[in-house]
Each structure stands twice: as structure tokens, then as C-alpha cells.
XYZ file of C-alpha atoms in Angstrom:
676
model
C -6.703 -47.347 46.816
C -4.970 -45.515 44.011
C -5.314 -41.807 43.784
C -6.130 -40.512 40.293
C -4.749 -37.141 39.423
C -7.209 -34.801 37.694
C -6.784 -34.710 33.925
C -4.937 -31.648 32.668
C -6.031 -29.961 29.405
C -3.129 -28.294 27.664
C -5.345 -26.173 25.438
C -7.157 -24.294 28.204
C -4.335 -23.021 30.383
C -5.415 -19.705 31.839
C -3.359 -16.555 31.381
C -4.006 -12.976 32.328
C -3.187 -10.343 29.767
C -3.118 -6.573 29.810
C -5.511 -4.907 27.414
C -2.776 -2.386 26.716
C -0.842 -4.922 24.645
C -3.877 -5.883 22.581
C -4.792 -2.248 22.044
C -1.254 -1.415 20.956
C -1.294 -4.298 18.461
C -4.676 -3.162 17.126
C -3.539 0.436 16.634
C -0.196 -0.543 15.107
C -1.753 -2.925 12.576
C -5.123 -1.220 12.161
C -5.039 -0.979 8.308
C -4.051 -4.646 8.068
C -6.876 -5.782 10.336
C -9.492 -3.622 8.609
C -8.464 -5.018 5.214
C -8.813 -8.574 6.576
C -12.281 -7.799 7.951
C -13.345 -6.166 4.683
C -12.392 -9.242 2.635
C -14.154 -11.639 5.036
C -17.404 -9.648 5.409
C -20.283 -10.632 3.089
C -20.153 -8.696 -0.216
C -23.968 -8.562 -0.042
C -23.570 -5.763 2.507
C -22.536 -3.454 -0.315
C -19.230 -1.598 -0.498
C -20.327 1.340 1.677
C -21.692 -0.782 4.526
C -18.802 -3.204 4.234
C -16.277 -0.357 4.658
C -18.027 0.956 7.779
C -18.618 -2.521 9.201
C -14.959 -3.483 8.708
C -13.868 -0.456 10.727
C -16.531 -1.160 13.363
C -15.484 -4.816 13.693
C -11.854 -3.869 14.312
C -12.660 -0.979 16.642
C -14.865 -3.293 18.741
C -12.278 -6.080 18.874
C -11.133 -5.252 22.389
C -13.315 -6.782 25.131
C -15.878 -4.260 26.276
C -15.742 -5.435 29.899
C -11.999 -5.135 30.179
C -10.399 -1.951 31.417
C -6.833 -0.817 31.223
C -6.283 -1.936 34.795
C -8.195 -5.209 34.708
C -7.368 -8.065 32.335
C -9.825 -10.686 31.097
C -9.224 -14.376 31.716
C -8.697 -16.101 28.410
C -7.205 -19.386 27.106
C -3.508 -19.619 26.373
C -1.963 -18.726 23.047
C -1.308 -21.227 20.321
C 2.356 -21.247 19.486
C 1.995 -22.127 15.830
C -0.017 -19.238 14.449
C 0.110 -16.527 17.045
C -3.671 -16.984 17.247
C -5.762 -18.897 19.752
C -5.928 -22.637 19.618
C -9.417 -22.671 21.035
C -11.744 -19.818 21.802
C -10.008 -16.476 22.172
C -6.413 -16.921 23.337
C -4.507 -14.017 24.769
C -1.064 -12.413 24.691
C 1.378 -12.870 27.513
C 1.013 -9.601 29.387
C 3.550 -6.858 29.095
C 6.067 -9.009 27.308
C 3.771 -9.870 24.406
C 5.002 -9.223 20.897
C 2.724 -6.812 19.065
C 4.115 -7.734 15.641
C 2.108 -9.665 13.022
C 3.449 -12.960 14.387
C 3.075 -12.011 18.027
C 0.565 -13.177 20.596
C -1.181 -9.823 21.073
C -1.755 -9.362 17.369
C -2.933 -12.972 16.988
C -5.456 -12.521 19.790
C -6.901 -9.346 18.257
C -6.917 -10.938 14.804
C -9.043 -13.865 15.993
C -11.598 -11.569 17.579
C -11.792 -9.580 14.337
C -12.172 -12.777 12.343
C -14.860 -14.141 14.675
C -16.901 -10.915 14.441
C -16.560 -10.706 10.649
C -17.677 -14.319 10.218
C -20.655 -13.640 12.495
C -22.092 -11.352 9.830
C -22.196 -14.316 7.447
C -24.477 -16.152 9.882
C -26.962 -13.286 10.229
C -30.468 -14.300 9.036
C -31.463 -12.769 5.734
C -34.667 -11.422 7.281
C -32.751 -9.579 10.022
C -33.875 -5.934 9.886
C -30.876 -3.688 9.554
C -32.159 -1.053 11.971
C -33.359 -3.192 14.851
C -31.140 -3.970 17.855
C -28.812 -6.850 17.085
C -26.630 -9.187 19.111
C -23.278 -7.774 20.170
C -21.394 -9.339 17.262
C -23.853 -7.919 14.734
C -24.830 -4.616 16.344
C -24.098 -1.522 14.232
C -21.352 0.587 15.777
C -19.124 3.510 15.064
C -17.975 4.786 12.679
C -21.267 6.169 11.348
C -21.357 8.363 8.235
C -24.353 10.505 7.328
C -24.895 11.979 3.880
C -21.928 10.268 2.214
C -21.265 6.941 0.566
C -17.774 5.462 0.982
C -16.069 3.242 -1.596
C -12.531 1.801 -1.838
C -10.492 2.763 -4.884
C -11.764 1.156 -8.063
C -9.409 -1.469 -9.432
C -9.030 -2.929 -12.879
C -10.621 -5.889 -14.604
C -8.525 -8.402 -12.658
C -9.492 -6.921 -9.289
C -13.169 -6.931 -10.305
C -12.943 -10.605 -11.325
C -11.337 -11.494 -7.991
C -14.040 -9.593 -6.083
C -16.735 -11.512 -7.964
C -15.010 -14.808 -7.237
C -14.914 -13.952 -3.531
C -18.611 -13.034 -3.669
C -19.420 -16.538 -4.889
C -17.982 -18.286 -1.805
C -18.906 -18.164 1.855
C -17.197 -16.315 4.677
C -14.857 -19.079 5.916
C -13.496 -19.563 2.383
C -12.859 -15.819 2.017
C -11.240 -15.881 5.444
C -8.965 -18.807 4.509
C -8.004 -17.057 1.269
C -7.153 -13.813 3.097
C -5.313 -15.504 5.955
C -3.084 -17.352 3.513
C -2.311 -14.487 1.106
C -2.504 -11.462 3.405
C -1.373 -12.968 6.709
C 1.050 -15.558 5.309
C -0.299 -18.485 7.353
C 0.160 -22.062 6.193
C -2.787 -24.450 5.786
C -2.571 -25.872 9.300
C -2.382 -22.385 10.787
C -5.421 -21.260 8.764
C -7.440 -24.324 9.832
C -6.576 -23.747 13.479
C -7.508 -20.067 13.334
C -10.804 -20.736 11.539
C -11.709 -23.388 14.079
C -11.034 -20.965 16.909
C -13.236 -18.366 15.168
C -16.173 -20.774 15.028
C -16.085 -21.855 11.369
C -18.067 -25.053 10.775
C -15.703 -26.758 8.309
C -12.204 -25.227 8.458
C -10.577 -27.986 6.386
C -13.171 -27.645 3.622
C -12.772 -23.859 3.625
C -9.016 -24.199 3.194
C -9.441 -26.629 0.277
C -11.903 -24.336 -1.504
C -9.749 -21.268 -0.866
C -6.770 -23.024 -2.461
C -8.656 -23.036 -5.775
C -9.205 -19.266 -5.763
C -6.760 -17.074 -7.646
C -5.289 -19.945 -9.657
C -2.994 -20.145 -11.524
C -1.470 -16.778 -10.518
C -1.560 -16.758 -6.724
C 1.145 -14.076 -6.618
C -1.036 -11.838 -8.759
C -4.018 -12.549 -6.516
C -1.941 -11.611 -3.498
C -0.980 -8.303 -5.138
C -4.624 -7.605 -5.961
C -5.718 -8.294 -2.373
C -3.176 -5.689 -1.270
C -4.393 -3.144 -3.833
C -6.714 -0.215 -3.279
C -9.733 -2.274 -4.437
C -9.657 -4.114 -1.091
C -8.391 -1.267 1.107
C -11.204 0.193 3.258
C -8.761 2.676 4.805
C -8.335 4.564 1.511
C -11.790 5.461 0.269
C -13.617 7.755 -2.118
C -16.740 9.645 -1.144
C -20.007 10.349 -2.948
C -23.253 11.873 -1.692
C -26.105 9.568 -0.785
C -29.589 9.862 -2.312
C -29.968 13.632 -2.310
C -33.658 13.635 -3.210
C -34.526 11.250 -0.387
C -32.555 13.355 2.062
C -34.424 16.448 0.878
C -37.791 14.812 1.437
C -36.817 13.693 4.914
C -35.675 17.128 6.072
C -38.158 19.255 4.162
C -40.662 19.510 7.014
C -37.922 20.380 9.487
C -36.478 22.897 7.059
C -39.841 24.645 6.672
C -40.220 24.912 10.443
C -36.701 26.241 10.812
C -37.289 28.740 8.022
C -40.347 30.130 9.822
C -38.219 30.661 12.909
C -35.547 32.659 11.114
C -37.545 34.481 8.442
C -38.222 37.473 10.669
C -34.578 37.776 11.565
C -33.592 37.386 7.913
C -35.945 40.148 6.861
C -34.508 42.428 9.532
C -30.993 41.742 8.306
C -32.059 42.392 4.728
C -33.640 45.727 5.685
C -30.485 46.695 7.570
C -28.257 45.742 4.651
C -30.495 47.714 2.312
C -30.236 50.729 4.571
C -26.446 50.428 4.371
C -26.476 50.384 0.580
C -26.371 46.637 -0.001
C -23.749 44.005 0.752
C -21.187 41.912 -1.034
C -22.090 38.630 -2.728
C -21.165 35.961 -0.198
C -22.371 32.965 -2.173
C -20.037 29.982 -2.268
C -19.725 30.374 -6.011
C -18.344 33.837 -5.419
C -15.760 32.470 -3.017
C -14.513 29.803 -5.426
C -14.992 31.792 -8.627
C -11.324 32.918 -8.935
C -10.086 29.380 -8.218
C -12.358 27.871 -10.874
C -11.756 30.557 -13.502
C -9.483 29.336 -16.351
C -8.180 32.874 -16.718
C -6.724 32.685 -13.205
C -4.667 29.516 -13.823
C -0.973 29.881 -13.093
C 1.359 29.374 -16.047
C 5.145 29.071 -15.966
C 7.381 30.610 -18.628
C 8.849 28.118 -21.103
C 12.502 28.536 -20.024
C 11.973 29.030 -16.309
C 13.279 25.537 -15.485
C 16.808 26.447 -16.659
C 17.038 29.539 -14.440
C 15.691 28.406 -11.080
C 17.077 26.515 -8.105
C 13.704 24.803 -7.596
C 13.587 22.162 -10.317
C 10.233 20.471 -9.783
C 6.645 20.713 -11.063
C 6.574 24.456 -10.379
C 9.091 24.840 -13.231
C 6.937 23.011 -15.801
C 5.510 25.235 -18.549
C 1.967 24.766 -19.836
C 2.093 22.544 -22.925
C -0.349 20.921 -25.319
C -2.615 22.017 -28.137
C -5.554 23.121 -25.949
C -3.945 25.303 -23.291
C -6.158 28.210 -24.467
C -9.391 26.202 -24.535
C -11.307 27.860 -21.707
C -14.247 25.498 -22.187
C -12.109 22.397 -21.545
C -10.196 24.027 -18.701
C -13.430 25.214 -17.089
C -14.963 21.727 -17.236
C -11.826 20.266 -15.692
C -11.843 22.790 -12.846
C -15.558 22.338 -12.158
C -15.161 18.551 -12.152
C -12.366 18.963 -9.610
C -14.580 21.169 -7.414
C -17.546 18.782 -7.620
C -17.124 15.551 -9.618
C -20.323 14.511 -11.424
C -21.827 11.093 -10.731
C -20.559 9.802 -14.071
C -16.939 10.675 -13.311
C -14.432 8.062 -12.190
C -12.306 9.434 -9.362
C -9.109 7.818 -8.076
C -6.425 8.958 -5.682
C -3.167 7.496 -4.462
C -3.165 6.655 -0.731
C -2.872 9.742 1.434
C -3.970 12.167 -1.309
C -6.799 14.621 -0.671
C -9.387 15.175 -3.410
C -10.704 18.494 -2.097
C -10.963 21.489 -4.464
C -7.901 23.746 -4.745
C -7.495 26.560 -2.233
C -5.888 28.797 -4.857
C -5.684 28.780 -8.654
C -3.615 25.709 -9.652
C -0.790 25.652 -12.165
C -1.581 24.376 -15.660
C 0.888 21.741 -16.862
C -0.827 20.335 -19.941
C -4.016 20.525 -21.990
C -4.288 18.528 -25.190
C -5.638 15.484 -26.953
C -4.060 12.102 -26.293
C -5.335 8.669 -27.336
C -8.874 9.799 -28.069
C -9.315 11.893 -24.927
C -8.952 15.540 -23.981
C -6.512 15.581 -21.074
C -5.698 18.356 -18.608
C -2.948 18.215 -15.981
C -2.847 20.595 -13.017
C -0.314 21.097 -10.244
C -1.777 22.260 -6.961
C 0.606 24.333 -4.852
C 3.420 21.827 -4.574
C 1.225 19.092 -3.069
C -0.736 17.323 -5.813
C -0.845 16.590 -9.511
C -4.385 16.243 -10.837
C -5.316 14.662 -14.176
C -8.672 15.265 -15.872
C -9.624 13.301 -18.994
C -12.836 13.317 -21.017
C -13.524 11.192 -24.126
C -13.533 13.016 -27.443
C -16.365 10.814 -28.672
C -18.882 8.415 -27.188
C -20.856 8.645 -23.988
C -18.254 7.627 -21.447
C -17.764 9.714 -18.319
C -14.757 11.787 -17.405
C -11.907 10.578 -15.210
C -10.265 12.504 -12.397
C -7.028 11.210 -10.866
C -5.109 12.639 -7.899
C -1.522 11.932 -6.843
C 0.747 13.398 -4.173
C 3.915 15.099 -5.416
C 5.083 17.141 -2.430
C 8.842 17.710 -2.323
C 9.303 16.380 -5.860
C 12.719 16.958 -7.403
C 14.662 16.481 -10.639
C 13.940 12.740 -10.693
C 10.561 12.331 -8.966
C 9.215 15.340 -10.863
C 10.554 14.190 -14.229
C 7.435 12.586 -15.725
C 3.683 12.173 -15.295
C 1.416 9.565 -16.867
C -0.826 11.423 -19.293
C -2.655 8.430 -20.809
C -3.058 4.684 -20.275
C -4.549 2.399 -22.919
C -4.344 -1.374 -22.948
C -0.856 -2.449 -21.970
C 0.816 0.879 -22.714
C 1.180 4.325 -21.161
C 2.238 7.734 -22.449
C 4.181 10.149 -20.281
C 4.500 13.908 -20.242
C 8.191 14.550 -19.626
C 9.686 17.442 -17.693
C 11.215 20.151 -19.867
C 14.692 19.342 -18.526
C 14.711 15.763 -19.867
C 17.022 15.047 -22.809
C 17.332 11.868 -24.916
C 14.853 9.559 -23.114
C 15.149 5.825 -23.703
C 13.366 2.667 -22.606
C 14.920 -0.559 -21.390
C 13.939 -3.884 -19.854
C 15.096 -4.500 -16.285
C 15.008 -8.246 -16.974
C 17.512 -7.774 -19.825
C 20.379 -5.976 -18.042
C 22.813 -6.536 -20.933
C 20.478 -5.005 -23.534
C 21.033 -1.286 -24.136
C 18.184 1.183 -23.997
C 16.093 2.040 -27.063
C 15.383 5.665 -28.015
C 11.904 6.860 -27.037
C 10.048 9.147 -29.412
C 8.768 12.374 -27.859
C 6.341 14.807 -29.479
C 6.804 18.589 -29.564
C 4.401 18.898 -26.629
C 6.551 16.624 -24.434
C 4.292 13.547 -24.701
C 6.084 10.258 -25.339
C 5.129 7.415 -27.605
C 3.337 4.549 -25.867
C 5.588 2.653 -23.447
C 4.809 -0.927 -22.449
C 3.589 -1.324 -18.871
C 4.797 -4.021 -16.482
C 2.297 -6.888 -16.404
C 0.275 -6.911 -13.180
C -0.337 -10.662 -13.279
C 0.768 -13.844 -14.981
C 4.360 -14.576 -15.879
C 6.878 -11.844 -15.119
C 8.909 -11.944 -18.329
C 9.716 -8.252 -18.881
C 9.839 -5.119 -16.774
C 9.871 -1.955 -18.906
C 11.407 1.193 -17.415
C 12.244 4.681 -18.650
C 15.891 5.713 -18.590
C 15.909 9.495 -18.543
C 18.767 11.971 -18.696
C 18.705 15.462 -17.273
C 19.727 18.348 -19.486
C 23.304 19.532 -19.061
C 21.861 23.000 -18.493
C 21.039 21.924 -14.923
C 23.268 18.897 -14.203
C 25.918 16.937 -16.105
C 25.838 13.230 -16.911
C 22.817 12.496 -14.774
C 20.814 9.483 -15.994
C 18.198 7.718 -13.891
C 15.454 5.073 -14.050
C 11.717 5.381 -13.400
C 8.995 2.753 -13.736
C 5.204 2.756 -13.910
C 3.494 1.208 -10.869
C -0.007 2.393 -11.691
C 0.028 5.918 -10.232
C 0.283 9.252 -12.039
C 3.893 9.757 -10.981
C 6.326 6.977 -11.991
C 8.623 5.508 -9.338
C 12.312 6.417 -9.103
C 14.612 3.352 -8.869
C 17.976 3.595 -7.084
C 20.736 1.296 -5.835
C 23.116 1.271 -2.847
C 26.276 -0.777 -3.530
C 27.807 -3.402 -1.285
C 29.726 -2.077 1.730
C 33.377 -1.430 1.099
C 36.041 -2.562 3.542
C 36.922 0.310 5.837
C 34.933 2.723 3.676
C 32.157 4.931 5.040
C 28.553 3.870 4.551
C 27.414 4.044 0.931
C 24.567 6.285 -0.200
C 21.826 5.462 -2.726
C 22.776 6.263 -6.307
C 21.158 5.972 -9.700
C 20.457 2.380 -10.777
C 22.188 2.679 -14.150
C 25.477 0.909 -13.414
C 26.093 -2.694 -14.424
C 26.071 -3.815 -10.785
C 22.762 -2.049 -10.155
C 21.101 -3.431 -13.291
C 22.201 -6.981 -12.427
C 20.660 -6.648 -8.957
C 17.429 -5.161 -10.313
C 17.170 -7.959 -12.897
C 16.614 -10.420 -10.043
C 14.342 -8.227 -7.919
C 12.241 -6.267 -10.442
C 9.290 -8.662 -10.291
C 8.894 -8.000 -6.560
C 7.738 -4.483 -7.532
C 4.349 -5.991 -8.407
C 3.364 -6.003 -4.751
C 3.792 -2.200 -4.639
C 1.415 -1.351 -7.491
C -1.037 1.461 -6.786
C 0.247 2.157 -3.269
C 1.567 5.685 -3.844
C 5.263 4.768 -3.966
C 7.725 7.595 -4.574
C 11.015 5.664 -4.883
C 12.446 2.175 -4.406
C 16.047 1.510 -3.414
C 17.929 -1.799 -3.616
C 20.520 -1.839 -0.836
C 23.126 -4.601 -1.136
C 23.847 -4.735 2.589
C 25.914 -7.945 2.699
C 27.777 -10.528 0.633
C 28.166 -14.031 2.045
C 30.410 -16.925 1.089
C 28.247 -20.041 1.053
C 29.129 -23.325 2.816
C 30.513 -26.284 0.829
C 32.123 -24.248 -1.922
C 33.435 -20.929 -3.133
C 30.175 -19.492 -4.371
C 28.816 -16.310 -2.844
C 25.335 -14.918 -2.310
C 24.116 -11.354 -1.946
C 21.621 -9.941 0.535
C 19.459 -7.035 -0.607
C 17.079 -4.806 1.304
C 14.510 -3.403 -1.127
C 12.922 -0.341 0.449
C 9.883 1.425 -1.036
C 9.186 4.957 0.224
C 5.723 6.410 -0.325
C 4.832 10.042 -0.951
C 2.953 10.141 2.357
C 5.958 8.894 4.385
C 5.613 5.249 5.510
C 7.838 2.704 3.847
C 7.812 -0.996 3.092
C 10.804 -3.317 3.158
C 11.500 -6.615 1.406
C 14.713 -8.432 2.365
C 15.786 -10.637 -0.545
C 18.380 -13.391 -0.749
C 20.218 -13.724 -4.074
C 21.683 -17.228 -4.210
C 23.804 -18.260 -7.211
C 21.500 -18.877 -10.175
C 21.766 -20.273 -13.676
C 19.796 -17.328 -15.070
C 20.654 -13.657 -14.430
C 16.933 -12.948 -14.074
C 15.986 -15.742 -11.673
C 13.867 -14.048 -8.968
C 15.486 -13.564 -5.596
C 13.974 -15.238 -2.548
C 12.009 -12.853 -0.311
C 12.959 -13.735 3.275
C 11.315 -10.803 5.093
C 8.451 -8.399 4.418
C 7.776 -5.470 6.751
C 5.298 -2.589 6.388
C 5.452 0.859 7.972
C 9.067 0.663 9.063
C 12.197 2.806 8.994
C 14.413 -0.205 8.262
C 16.947 0.214 5.470
C 16.591 3.995 5.454
C 18.846 6.673 6.925
C 16.744 6.342 10.081
C 17.127 2.549 10.190
C 20.672 1.778 9.078
C 21.044 -1.606 10.787
C 19.437 -4.804 9.509
C 19.740 -8.540 10.216
C 17.979 -11.288 8.269
C 18.151 -15.056 7.921
C 16.900 -17.864 5.713
C 17.094 -21.633 5.168
C 19.312 -22.707 2.252
C 19.961 -26.073 0.615
C 23.457 -26.862 -0.662
C 24.137 -28.958 -3.758
C 24.918 -31.874 -1.444
C 21.327 -31.821 -0.188
C 22.273 -30.558 3.277
C 20.251 -27.704 4.761
C 21.730 -24.660 6.485
C 20.512 -21.590 8.308
C 22.185 -18.539 6.786
C 22.168 -15.051 8.233
C 23.682 -11.716 7.310
C 23.732 -8.246 8.812
C 24.671 -4.772 7.714
C 28.163 -3.306 8.080
C 27.857 -2.441 11.802
C 27.091 -6.064 12.803
C 30.060 -7.635 14.598
C 28.585 -10.935 15.829
C 25.556 -13.111 15.019
C 24.084 -15.691 17.396
C 21.468 -18.410 16.831
C 19.276 -20.015 19.471
C 16.268 -22.324 19.486
C 16.354 -25.564 17.506
C 19.997 -24.830 16.572
C 22.611 -22.939 18.574
C 25.720 -21.246 17.292
C 27.590 -17.988 16.932
C 29.997 -16.332 14.531
C 31.959 -13.115 14.517
C 31.359 -10.710 11.659
C 28.298 -9.792 9.589
C 27.538 -13.290 8.202
C 26.639 -16.633 9.767
C 25.983 -20.225 8.599
C 25.110 -23.365 10.550
C 23.800 -26.844 9.675
C 20.108 -27.126 10.558
C 17.041 -29.137 9.562
C 14.941 -27.699 6.774
C 12.198 -26.342 9.042
C 14.297 -25.585 12.100
C 12.891 -22.773 14.220
C 15.867 -20.508 14.917
C 16.064 -17.149 16.689
C 18.751 -14.819 15.311
C 20.289 -11.857 17.133
C 23.305 -9.680 16.425
C 25.688 -7.385 18.269
C 26.439 -3.929 16.868
C 29.790 -2.176 16.762
C 28.483 0.835 18.684
C 26.843 -1.433 21.268
C 23.300 -2.733 21.443
C 21.480 -5.727 20.049
C 19.607 -6.350 16.820
C 16.947 -8.985 16.095
C 16.301 -10.491 12.697
C 13.597 -8.926 10.545
C 10.754 -11.228 9.453
């Protein structure tokens, strides 16, 4: 009698995983997970509840029953997406990769996705304050007395938010997983199925129609402040309702303390009265226009600190105490009608001491005031000169600004143009197009108050056909022959663009320099459009580092490898590794082969980098190419293709979609893995 072996199911292999790995992945990628949850949650919750629920969903993603010393039993991890193939896969213990493509992150991401989609299935009649099932139960964080809102975006962001409101949760999830997480269609379908979506394939098809025809623009908008629940603005809730609710308690409390208050008053009267301790008295000097700090007109030429503290007060309304007072009071307590925005990591609290006045005047139909707050922030207040529109209050970080990053501030934006207030040390400003590297700069008109004529802004969506920048030159009174580039990425302070040349043979490591040379402009012509993904994220400077040059197989042509690093005012950086293959056009966009957030790569604290990509030769053959920085002495490939080569570059024949692991050896010792 034959013996039948029990059937084995490959999708339910049991692993044990440590909660520590999942927790580490959650903490490391917390902003990314909260943004994903925010996009997937039903817009009907309202922006305030959606912000809090997104944080709650992510914070509750770890299994409640699991402790740090006891691991839950869960199905094995799907290899394709880093997410579970069935219901809740898990990372592989202590060796799990916590990166965005790793098992631990994929496991946490599916739990977040499952919980966010559960809100879509909640009955409409479900009372918000009654106990709910675990997936729907309200949880920390809880905010009393305040309403939280992500940064307001523009018209395009609003249109995208409305489009997402018109579809169901699985479609929003498919859209976010593709554009934010970078998953392909099969990976999205698999992840949605594991999260309990009813029709994953249909959700993917419907999501593919969202954001057309500019999917790159939609991706940039999803990464903007409009969909970032980690960077929020605050407003009070219904003050009258709160007063009614606490009035009875307040009366009772008042009766308890009235006797004591009267005794204190009698005692103070016996002592001859006391000082006025009202809050208004505390903040009165800070909010008094007469107390504003003002810098002498020529101070910038006689100081070693050339930054916003050296800017004089300019504009036609610097003596208008009424305007200055309104601006200061709006800063201390913005009215409901005011639009408030802040770059990530910027506080909007009132000033602790009288701020410095930089500008007060009329620009493009608005009265504009610019303040500088103790070396930390620049604040812009604008009120319309006519009509009933509300005021605007914008905050931006500017700590440790210098000659270049403190050289200009956006004073007005209208339509597709912006006007800048230039630093007093700027001479002969010009404008140029990064996508026309051979075209010289054009003179930029500047008024007597330091405000420029309108400068075209880079388009946030659609075709990337031009990229306007300012080419500024410092006065010879502080430095000779110093020209530099800045560009507008949507914040008050424009972004400083630099370039690090290719490594020289036997020469020491190169340092970033101004991006005004021919070599720098040619490199920026092919990478400028990648700056779109950085809009509105509080970027201070962006450097293009040409870390390697590689001779390509089957010919004499060469390709360049660039690491484009964006540093923010608050510290964290973002890296794009771009491959510049030979192109018929000098402005053909480079291929982005790696994208990493919150990393020290390609900075002075991360001087080693290795990256790879698939490349097709003119013959039709496919290769895996890799390149490393100057300290790389050997590159090895394993996986679908094996090979090795001495030096900082590597090429091997491989199928188009070959899965290859790349590692490198460093001159000083140690190993380096490829960035993804």
C-alpha cells in the first residue's frame, strides 16, 4: 500500500521573528509609514482625524501580544516585495534587513496597510466614541484643544487630494504603494491581497489611471507637505464649545480659590501693589515695533559674520508701525483667516526676543514684512493691499546661513514667477537656464530696495523643459570672483547648487565647489529635473558629486556616475545616484538608479558609495554596470550573475532583469554594499 506524503504548502512556512527587528524598522521609517497610512485612510475622516489616525495606525503596528523576548509565529516572507505573501509575514530574526526593501520593513508595512484599509470597511453608522474592534479602536496620540493639519499645498496638490477622495481605500493604497514605495504591479497586487483587499487587480488598474499623464509630478506631490502628517500646523478647536463644556467646572473651581485670591489681593494692596504680570505685559516688548532690531546699512562690509544678521532694513514701509505691529501680532497669534506655512522642522512659536527687521514694503499688490529671528528663522508676513483676502505667514529655517545660503529670500510669488530680496553684498545678479548650459546668463533687474524683477519658477509638473536659476556674485568688498547658483524649490530661502568634480588620479579627494564651471553646468543640465522631488522639503543645498567615470562595454564611449545629495536645514539628507549614459541631447535626463532618504551617503560623513544598474548596448546585449567612489579597489557580483573586477568600475553580461548583489572592497579595509 503506497504511503502518501502530506502535502506541503510553500506559502505558510512558519518562522519566528524578534519584535526588535520590526520595531527598529518602524522607528527608522516612521515618517514613510505614517505618510502611507495617511494617503490610504478615508478622506471622510477629515484632515485632523486622519493625521492622528495615521500616527495611531503606525504606532499600533507591532503585535500587542508580543514582547521583546517572545516572538509571534507568523507566515514566511514573500521574496518579491519584502511584504507577506499571505496574511502577515515576518522578518527573519536578527538578520532581517530593516531597509525599505527588507523583510522587517515589509512586515510592518503590511500591518499598517491592513489597519488603514480596515477604516474603509467601518460602517457609516459606527459611533466615533463607542468601543471599536482592535483595528478601528481610537488610540494614541490624542490631542485636546488643537486641530492638526498638514501643510497646505497648491492647486495641483488639492486636485490630487480630491481625486484620491473619489476612489476607495485599495485604489489609494495601490497608488501610494506604486509611487511612494516603488513596487511594481505584481508586488502591489500581492501586498493588497495580503492586507485583505477584495479586488487587488482591479485596484491596481484603477490606480494606474490616477495622476495621468504626469505620474512623476504626482509622485512629487505625494511626497510634498500636503500629504505629510509628520509636519503639521496647529489651530485651536471650537473655542466657544470648549468654554461651554468647562464653564460649570470653572465656576466651581473659582469658588474654591476666590477666598485665597482675595487674601492675596489684600496682601498685595498692603504692600503697595504689584507689577502687571499679564501675558501681554510679558510679550509687549517683543511685539512692539519700536523694539525691532535694525542693522546699519554698511554693516555687512565690516563684519566677519556675513549672514542674515548683516542685512539692513529695507523697503518703503520700514517706519510703518501699523503694518509692523499687525505682522508681529499675527506672528504671536495668527488669526483664523491667515494662511500659515512652515518648512519641515521649523517652529512657528512667537519670538523670544525682538526680531530683526529685514524688509517692509509693497510688492505685487501686497504689503510684505520680513523678519529674522535670532539666527534661526526667517518669517514672511504678507497682507493684500486691496480685497478681502487673509494674510499669509511663512516660516523657514535659516540657522548657520552664510554668504551663499543667506544671499536671497523669496519676497513674493505670483503665478509662475517669484521676486527675491537680495543680500546687500550681491553684485550684478543674472538668471540662466540649467537646461541650456551653453547659454550665458541674462542680467536681472534689481530695485533700489533690493527686490528683483520677477524670475520664472521651475515648473512643478508637466514637461521639464527649463530650469531657471539665479547666478549671483558676491561683492569684491568681502570676497573676490565668487559667483554661485541658487534655485527656487518652493521655500522662502532658495537652494544653493554646488558640484564636486570627478576624482583625479593620485589627487586628494575633491571638495564641493560652485556649480558655475562648464563641467558643472553640463552635469546639472542632465540632473536638474530631478530637483522636482525635493520641492517644499526645506532643502538648504544640493551637490552633484561626479564620483566615477566608466568606460562602457562594446566601444569607447564613457558614462558618468553622479551622487546628487540634498541637505536640509534641519540636518537629514536625501541622496539620488544617477547614471549619465552617452546621450544625443545634452539635456537628456540621467537615469536615477538609487534613492535614499535620511542618510549620510555622499557627504563628508559618508565618503564611500557603490551603485549599479542594468544597461543595454547598441548591439542589444544587456549588462550589469557598477561603479564606486575613489577608495573602491574591487567590485564583486553574486546572485543571478557572478563576477569580479579590480578597480572602481565593473561590467558583466547579464539578462535584463537579473537579480545581482554588488559588494566592494575599500582601500583602507572593509566592505561596501551597493546603495538602492
